[in-house]
């Protein structure tokens, strides 16, 4: 394990703080709650935590509208709690990644309050003000410009109107944002997830985006002037220099509607360490269709292997996050877990850093809400075509008590009723559970270098299953996954293959329905 690099070889676990663990009985998760569950995470075997925002926020986008970048929202705790979280995580060998949302602030941020106060305010140019809007659209619907009667101009917002975009072309803004990185690095943070980073810079002249075919306004234009501007690169170089001034710091970018080619272009030794490529989570609000069959999965993997290998960039694997229906809800029927085992296997054995979303290890499903219960802004706007993202943000299911062991009070979002059966406690006690399978896979990743750093080699198989090797010079591991309810047989490559892990009773190369096999070449 001596060449183990945490962000490349480890597994990163995303926590949505308000839904993980509530320590003070207010129905909202908090930092102390997270601290109380660190032993659980350490025992599960993850290497790092990505914390979704816990900064002060008016909750117009549930934390992604930040009114102070360098504080903790009192509902989630204090800076002292945060310091304790860093120390306690580090004691257990767990790294901490923060979510930096630097494309926009909340409209309640003092910077914006000043900016909107007068046209000649020194912070006026910290945001993007114009007399006339262009044709840009907000990704949560409607125009990307809001008229502010106080100063009779429009300001730009690529998300809700309560999330004004900051003007990254202003050197003072850039410096203030770099100071945010510094502030948290000095508090011991190991890395950052950069929210929609490729939207920081807009074209200086703000030209109209050209049209294209699409259903809603946002999709009816080509996003060539509102994202992916060349000024991004020098900024990434500057940011990387800062990160590299501390040992083993990391930055992963959330690419916003970028092609895979663009995504890899942002990564490298003087840029980001990684950027998400959402190979398995493609979703358009109006086409919530998620393909899921072995042929399609293999196509995605091969495509991304080609792009990332050609650019010499280390990939990431994401099956679920706080913006999407959970993989278990996309692929599984009811409470049947055969597809969630498959998704977990891919997450943890493909080449790339796995990002696991809280509750994924027990196969948590999305909750269903009535219209009146919906909190998420795009869900409110587009219901019933799109219900928003509350579904995947429900409280962690620790046990079978009324609030799932998450809180003693009614939580901010309902706990899934299946917590009666599906919860951490019951799965810990069941040797055949997804939880214990996940734990085994995590342990095997630690033991077997080929599973972490090995090349990916696809294998020929009959339809309905997929198989691949993970291979280093000295080690070959074979993964075989049967996606269907028929038995499958395929010919193993030459050699003496020993079974390391199976979910059923098949013999090497002969898989029972939905079986997953991991074999190693002796
Ligand atoms: C991407 C985040 O993942 C999402 O949750 C948020 O709403 C938008 N960026 C705006 O910050």
XYZ file of C-alpha atoms and ligand atoms in Angstrom:
533
model
C 0.000 0.000 0.000
C 2.998 2.344 0.089
C 2.174 3.935 -3.265
C -1.440 4.502 -2.162
C -2.600 7.964 -3.176
C -5.806 8.726 -1.352
C -7.729 10.574 -4.058
C -6.700 8.226 -6.858
C -6.768 4.842 -5.115
C -9.240 5.560 -2.352
C -13.027 5.734 -2.275
C -14.760 9.056 -1.673
C -18.062 9.115 0.208
C -20.428 12.031 -0.365
C -22.349 13.297 2.650
C -25.275 15.644 2.252
C -24.908 17.120 5.756
C -28.528 17.972 6.411
C -29.521 14.338 5.845
C -26.789 12.261 7.443
C -27.109 12.449 11.224
C -28.877 14.922 13.497
C -27.174 15.325 16.884
C -29.385 18.036 18.411
C -32.875 16.887 17.557
C -33.888 19.717 15.229
C -34.638 17.445 12.291
C -31.622 18.663 10.344
C -28.312 16.816 10.135
C -25.223 18.560 11.468
C -21.451 18.346 11.807
C -21.544 16.787 15.264
C -23.870 14.158 13.828
C -21.296 13.398 11.153
C -18.553 13.119 13.787
C -20.678 10.591 15.655
C -20.780 8.413 12.522
C -17.093 8.531 11.612
C -16.490 5.133 13.196
C -19.208 3.735 10.973
C -17.494 5.171 7.883
C -14.096 4.008 8.982
C -15.458 0.521 9.568
C -17.120 0.541 6.148
C -13.699 1.275 4.661
C -13.989 4.565 2.787
C -10.983 6.876 2.469
C -12.406 10.371 2.158
C -15.579 12.348 2.683
C -16.955 14.963 0.319
C -19.195 17.254 2.337
C -21.935 19.023 0.440
C -22.296 22.662 1.601
C -22.709 23.410 5.322
C -22.087 27.171 5.031
C -24.629 29.821 5.995
C -27.416 29.727 3.446
C -30.960 31.023 3.005
C -31.701 27.589 1.472
C -32.986 28.775 -1.875
C -30.944 25.931 -3.345
C -30.412 23.961 -0.126
C -26.891 25.066 0.626
C -25.749 25.755 -2.924
C -26.685 29.397 -2.318
C -24.023 30.530 0.134
C -24.136 33.760 2.093
C -20.725 33.340 3.753
C -17.971 31.119 2.332
C -15.932 30.992 5.521
C -18.443 30.093 8.228
C -20.614 27.191 9.276
C -24.376 27.683 9.222
C -25.376 27.651 12.927
C -27.972 24.998 12.096
C -25.092 22.676 11.152
C -22.695 23.682 13.931
C -19.753 26.031 14.332
C -16.200 26.430 13.104
C -15.122 24.717 16.319
C -17.272 21.698 15.365
C -15.732 21.806 11.928
C -12.202 21.749 13.379
C -13.204 18.788 15.507
C -14.582 17.032 12.418
C -11.281 17.526 10.573
C -9.267 16.269 13.538
C -11.510 13.255 14.187
C -11.628 12.300 10.508
C -7.849 12.579 10.177
C -7.358 10.497 13.292
C -9.155 7.709 11.461
C -7.202 8.243 8.246
C -10.226 9.805 6.519
C -9.636 12.865 4.306
C -12.073 15.717 3.928
C -13.193 17.377 0.697
C -15.316 20.526 0.778
C -17.826 21.663 -1.788
C -16.905 25.129 -3.052
C -19.705 26.909 -4.875
C -17.781 29.812 -6.380
C -19.707 30.430 -9.597
C -22.418 32.245 -7.673
C -23.246 33.382 -4.157
C -26.562 33.754 -2.427
C -28.289 37.074 -3.060
C -27.997 37.475 0.731
C -24.194 37.396 0.595
C -22.828 40.783 1.776
C -20.916 41.060 -1.515
C -24.157 41.036 -3.465
C -25.945 43.220 -0.954
C -23.287 45.849 -1.556
C -23.190 45.256 -5.285
C -26.894 45.787 -5.714
C -27.025 48.822 -3.405
C -25.734 51.435 -5.881
C -24.305 51.522 -9.369
C -21.160 53.203 -8.083
C -20.638 50.827 -5.183
C -17.069 49.421 -5.233
C -18.523 45.903 -5.385
C -20.885 46.677 -8.280
C -18.551 44.931 -10.706
C -18.268 41.844 -8.456
C -21.407 40.589 -10.210
C -22.577 40.820 -13.810
C -24.896 43.765 -14.398
C -26.310 44.915 -17.745
C -28.891 47.371 -19.023
C -30.242 44.787 -21.440
C -30.346 41.005 -20.996
C -29.070 38.652 -23.701
C -30.837 35.382 -24.558
C -29.185 33.203 -21.890
C -31.344 30.835 -19.915
C -31.097 29.698 -16.305
C -30.616 25.974 -15.987
C -33.435 25.827 -13.417
C -35.789 27.426 -15.942
C -36.558 30.903 -17.235
C -34.248 33.697 -18.232
C -30.800 33.982 -16.694
C -31.360 37.695 -15.972
C -33.251 39.350 -13.164
C -34.242 43.002 -13.196
C -33.307 44.856 -10.020
C -35.480 47.968 -9.731
C -33.241 49.594 -7.093
C -30.587 50.367 -9.708
C -32.597 49.669 -12.896
C -30.271 46.991 -14.272
C -30.355 43.231 -14.763
C -28.003 40.798 -13.027
C -26.987 37.398 -14.346
C -27.865 34.125 -12.588
C -27.307 30.749 -14.270
C -29.349 29.004 -11.541
C -32.131 30.491 -9.378
C -32.535 34.261 -9.214
C -31.348 34.069 -5.609
C -27.974 32.793 -6.890
C -26.340 35.723 -8.727
C -23.212 34.776 -10.715
C -20.045 36.492 -9.530
C -17.832 38.263 -12.023
C -14.688 36.153 -12.177
C -13.089 38.648 -14.548
C -12.771 41.135 -11.713
C -9.301 40.642 -10.124
C -10.638 41.423 -6.651
C -13.255 38.697 -6.973
C -10.636 36.255 -8.102
C -8.454 37.108 -5.149
C -11.382 36.808 -2.727
C -12.210 33.377 -4.142
C -8.609 32.197 -3.868
C -8.710 33.300 -0.243
C -11.618 30.907 0.281
C -9.377 28.016 -0.799
C -6.649 29.291 1.541
C -8.994 29.664 4.486
C -10.139 26.043 4.357
C -6.765 24.572 3.483
C -5.317 26.248 6.560
C -8.064 24.570 8.588
C -6.749 21.233 7.364
C -9.081 20.455 4.466
C -7.632 17.941 1.989
C -9.482 18.843 -1.162
C -12.313 20.572 -2.933
C -15.190 19.704 -5.185
C -15.778 22.694 -7.439
C -19.409 23.270 -8.230
C -20.035 24.032 -11.956
C -16.463 25.328 -12.232
C -16.489 25.555 -16.027
C -19.148 28.269 -15.802
C -16.986 30.697 -13.757
C -16.020 32.733 -16.818
C -18.519 34.051 -19.315
C -17.667 35.578 -22.670
C -16.703 39.221 -21.934
C -19.196 40.609 -24.489
C -22.058 38.351 -23.334
C -23.232 37.522 -26.882
C -26.457 35.584 -27.460
C -26.014 31.816 -27.523
C -26.866 30.311 -30.936
C -30.032 28.183 -31.168
C -30.294 24.423 -31.363
C -33.089 21.902 -31.245
C -34.386 21.199 -27.751
C -37.536 21.082 -25.686
C -37.171 23.664 -22.955
C -35.570 27.095 -23.281
C -32.333 26.043 -21.660
C -31.842 23.175 -24.105
C -32.798 25.255 -27.121
C -29.432 26.931 -27.275
C -25.823 25.926 -27.675
C -24.004 26.909 -24.520
C -20.912 28.348 -26.070
C -20.698 31.815 -24.511
C -21.933 31.108 -20.972
C -19.488 28.276 -20.193
C -16.064 26.850 -21.128
C -14.261 30.122 -21.794
C -10.467 30.048 -22.327
C -9.796 32.137 -19.194
C -10.590 29.033 -17.172
C -7.169 27.497 -17.850
C -4.948 30.217 -16.321
C -7.225 30.223 -13.298
C -6.893 26.442 -12.912
C -3.091 26.803 -13.132
C -3.140 29.402 -10.376
C -5.424 27.311 -8.202
C -3.282 24.211 -8.672
C -0.149 26.084 -7.634
C -1.918 27.057 -4.447
C -3.101 23.489 -3.816
C 0.349 22.084 -4.479
C 1.838 24.398 -1.874
C 0.357 21.952 0.665
C 0.969 18.196 0.433
C -1.543 15.872 -1.296
C -4.356 18.370 -1.795
C -6.965 17.597 -4.396
C -9.517 19.316 -6.605
C -12.296 17.619 -8.544
C -14.441 19.707 -10.838
C -18.120 19.317 -11.463
C -18.350 19.886 -15.175
C -21.494 21.580 -16.250
C -22.922 20.292 -19.563
C -19.410 19.618 -20.913
C -18.363 17.027 -23.487
C -15.972 14.293 -22.300
C -13.229 15.919 -24.393
C -13.763 19.237 -22.642
C -13.894 17.469 -19.290
C -10.467 15.897 -19.684
C -9.010 19.136 -21.021
C -9.495 20.663 -17.557
C -7.404 17.968 -15.852
C -3.658 17.534 -15.632
C -0.603 18.175 -13.482
C -1.148 21.951 -13.596
C -4.961 21.889 -13.622
C -7.614 19.879 -11.778
C -6.747 16.408 -10.502
C -10.054 15.118 -11.807
C -13.403 16.162 -13.215
C -16.648 14.250 -13.105
C -17.764 12.477 -16.233
C -21.316 11.423 -15.691
C -21.178 8.310 -17.836
C -23.982 6.450 -16.076
C -26.128 9.318 -14.955
C -27.037 11.175 -18.096
C -30.342 12.863 -17.568
C -32.289 15.526 -19.292
C -35.128 16.901 -17.194
C -37.591 15.960 -19.885
C -36.151 12.563 -20.774
C -35.640 10.856 -17.441
C -34.597 7.683 -19.182
C -31.699 5.746 -17.790
C -30.449 2.969 -19.994
C -29.174 0.001 -18.024
C -28.018 -3.098 -19.783
C -24.602 -4.699 -20.061
C -24.028 -3.657 -23.648
C -24.801 -0.003 -22.925
C -22.707 -0.042 -19.757
C -19.748 -1.500 -21.630
C -20.093 1.110 -24.376
C -19.964 3.908 -21.805
C -16.951 2.415 -20.096
C -15.044 1.872 -23.322
C -15.802 5.394 -24.493
C -14.585 6.934 -21.291
C -11.534 4.664 -21.142
C -10.563 5.903 -24.608
C -11.037 9.578 -23.790
C -9.373 9.480 -20.382
C -6.497 7.232 -21.460
C -5.740 9.379 -24.492
C -5.543 12.432 -22.233
C -3.722 10.553 -19.466
C -6.341 11.671 -16.968
C -7.557 9.546 -14.062
C -11.349 8.979 -14.286
C -13.993 9.097 -11.580
C -17.039 6.853 -11.298
C -20.369 8.228 -10.139
C -23.603 6.264 -9.895
C -25.530 8.587 -7.585
C -25.329 12.065 -6.111
C -27.545 14.774 -4.634
C -28.806 15.891 -8.066
C -30.086 12.608 -9.473
C -32.492 9.817 -8.729
C -30.434 7.240 -6.833
C -28.980 4.358 -8.868
C -31.126 1.983 -6.797
C -34.256 3.893 -7.829
C -33.168 4.062 -11.446
C -32.292 0.422 -11.927
C -33.936 -1.738 -9.273
C -37.498 -3.051 -9.228
C -39.094 -2.393 -5.867
C -36.998 -3.653 -3.032
C -35.165 -6.263 -5.089
C -31.440 -5.620 -4.798
C -29.990 -7.634 -7.671
C -29.384 -4.495 -9.754
C -27.969 -2.502 -6.830
C -25.318 -5.195 -6.311
C -24.373 -4.838 -9.984
C -24.211 -1.045 -9.780
C -22.077 -1.217 -6.620
C -19.724 -3.689 -8.285
C -19.222 -1.373 -11.248
C -18.729 1.617 -8.977
C -15.998 -0.120 -7.005
C -14.227 -2.141 -9.687
C -14.107 0.036 -12.794
C -10.924 2.042 -13.350
C -11.304 5.405 -11.632
C -11.999 6.972 -8.257
C -15.387 5.820 -6.948
C -17.698 8.468 -5.476
C -20.229 6.738 -3.228
C -23.330 8.673 -2.178
C -24.487 8.311 1.443
C -26.906 5.408 1.792
C -25.793 3.846 -1.495
C -24.133 1.116 0.586
C -27.539 -0.016 1.844
C -29.330 0.562 -1.444
C -31.432 3.495 -0.247
C -34.268 4.365 -2.621
C -35.670 7.803 -3.431
C -38.623 8.992 -1.403
C -41.860 9.964 -3.154
C -43.339 13.335 -2.293
C -46.696 14.974 -2.812
C -46.585 18.189 -4.753
C -47.062 20.224 -1.571
C -44.046 18.539 0.025
C -41.587 19.394 -2.744
C -38.822 21.741 -1.599
C -36.362 21.754 -4.498
C -36.785 24.832 -6.777
C -36.646 23.058 -10.184
C -39.070 20.454 -8.799
C -41.528 23.173 -7.813
C -41.167 24.812 -11.175
C -41.498 21.786 -13.411
C -43.827 19.470 -11.449
C -45.350 17.096 -12.624
C -42.924 16.689 -15.528
C -40.013 16.765 -13.152
C -40.273 16.350 -9.385
C -36.918 17.827 -8.439
C -34.107 16.400 -6.400
C -35.610 15.962 -2.934
C -36.132 12.268 -3.637
C -32.460 11.373 -3.330
C -31.837 13.664 -0.341
C -33.890 11.899 2.303
C -32.436 11.138 5.745
C -29.936 8.342 6.165
C -31.571 5.122 7.313
C -29.633 3.980 10.369
C -32.278 1.775 11.969
C -35.965 0.833 11.912
C -37.206 3.491 14.339
C -39.731 6.081 13.263
C -37.156 8.614 12.038
C -34.726 5.969 10.873
C -32.257 6.674 13.681
C -31.427 9.915 11.864
C -33.077 12.221 14.372
C -35.337 12.273 17.410
C -37.537 14.901 15.740
C -39.454 15.036 12.472
C -36.752 15.399 9.801
C -36.671 18.173 7.192
C -37.547 15.578 4.531
C -39.447 12.366 5.258
C -37.529 9.180 5.978
C -38.257 6.488 3.395
C -40.870 4.126 4.854
C -38.709 1.167 3.841
C -36.388 2.059 6.733
C -38.400 -0.569 8.626
C -36.485 -3.207 6.673
C -33.756 -1.316 4.838
C -31.373 0.230 7.309
C -27.767 0.074 8.422
C -28.445 -1.959 11.539
C -30.372 -4.728 9.799
C -27.911 -4.935 6.923
C -24.920 -5.088 9.234
C -26.466 -8.177 10.797
C -27.179 -9.865 7.453
C -24.121 -11.487 5.843
C -25.807 -11.421 2.414
C -26.714 -7.714 2.504
C -25.588 -5.018 0.099
C -23.858 -3.347 3.032
C -21.685 -6.377 3.739
C -21.031 -6.913 0.040
C -19.908 -3.275 -0.266
C -17.682 -3.644 2.750
C -16.083 -6.748 1.239
C -15.468 -4.984 -2.073
C -13.908 -2.045 -0.254
C -11.607 -4.395 1.644
C -10.632 -6.216 -1.566
C -9.781 -2.893 -3.231
C -7.395 -2.219 -0.357
C -5.782 -5.639 -0.682
C -5.478 -5.939 -4.442
C -3.523 -3.280 -6.340
C -4.955 -4.400 -9.718
C -8.431 -3.404 -8.559
C -7.245 0.130 -7.914
C -4.611 0.944 -10.502
C -4.901 -1.911 -13.008
C -5.713 -1.390 -16.685
C -9.239 -2.062 -17.815
C -9.567 -4.830 -20.428
C -13.044 -5.698 -21.739
C -13.784 -9.391 -22.394
C -16.083 -11.025 -24.939
C -19.167 -12.543 -23.358
C -22.593 -13.747 -24.377
C -25.346 -11.118 -24.316
C -26.883 -10.265 -20.960
C -23.665 -10.147 -19.001
C -20.406 -8.318 -19.000
C -16.874 -9.156 -17.984
C -13.577 -7.354 -17.753
C -10.094 -7.659 -16.403
C -8.295 -5.275 -14.130
C -4.679 -5.908 -14.801
C -1.258 -4.784 -13.633
C 2.059 -6.335 -14.684
C 1.931 -8.866 -11.890
C -1.775 -9.336 -11.242
C -5.021 -10.046 -13.097
C -8.469 -9.813 -11.614
C -11.522 -10.815 -13.606
C -14.958 -9.371 -12.954
C -18.030 -11.111 -14.389
C -21.523 -9.683 -13.942
C -24.727 -11.385 -14.947
C -27.408 -8.728 -15.433
C -30.286 -11.102 -16.073
C -32.397 -13.927 -14.781
C -30.861 -16.562 -17.075
C -27.752 -18.583 -16.327
C -24.691 -17.467 -18.289
C -21.528 -19.228 -19.275
C -18.458 -17.750 -20.872
C -14.939 -18.941 -21.513
C -12.396 -17.625 -19.105
C -9.042 -16.507 -20.476
C -6.326 -19.177 -20.075
C -4.970 -19.757 -16.618
C -5.867 -20.883 -13.192
C -8.627 -18.574 -11.955
C -9.510 -18.634 -8.287
C -12.800 -17.265 -6.995
C -12.267 -14.294 -4.676
C -15.871 -13.271 -4.263
C -19.245 -14.367 -5.543
C -22.795 -13.370 -4.754
C -24.134 -16.867 -5.487
C -23.065 -20.438 -5.980
C -21.812 -20.502 -9.539
C -18.468 -21.915 -10.539
C -15.823 -19.773 -12.284
C -17.190 -18.655 -15.653
C -20.657 -20.186 -15.052
C -22.948 -17.615 -13.527
C -26.335 -18.154 -11.929
C -28.964 -15.387 -12.406
C -27.679 -11.937 -11.353
C -24.473 -13.458 -10.077
C -21.319 -11.399 -9.701
C -17.950 -13.118 -9.657
C -14.500 -11.797 -8.899
C -11.657 -14.122 -9.866
C -7.914 -13.793 -9.555
C -5.257 -15.415 -11.711
C -3.002 -17.581 -9.581
C -24.546 21.831 -9.089
C -24.939 21.236 -7.783
O -24.557 19.889 -7.755
C -26.435 21.447 -7.637
O -26.944 20.780 -6.532
C -26.697 22.920 -7.558
O -28.083 23.145 -7.549
C -26.097 23.667 -8.750
N -24.769 23.235 -9.058
C -26.031 25.133 -8.463
O -25.055 25.376 -7.484
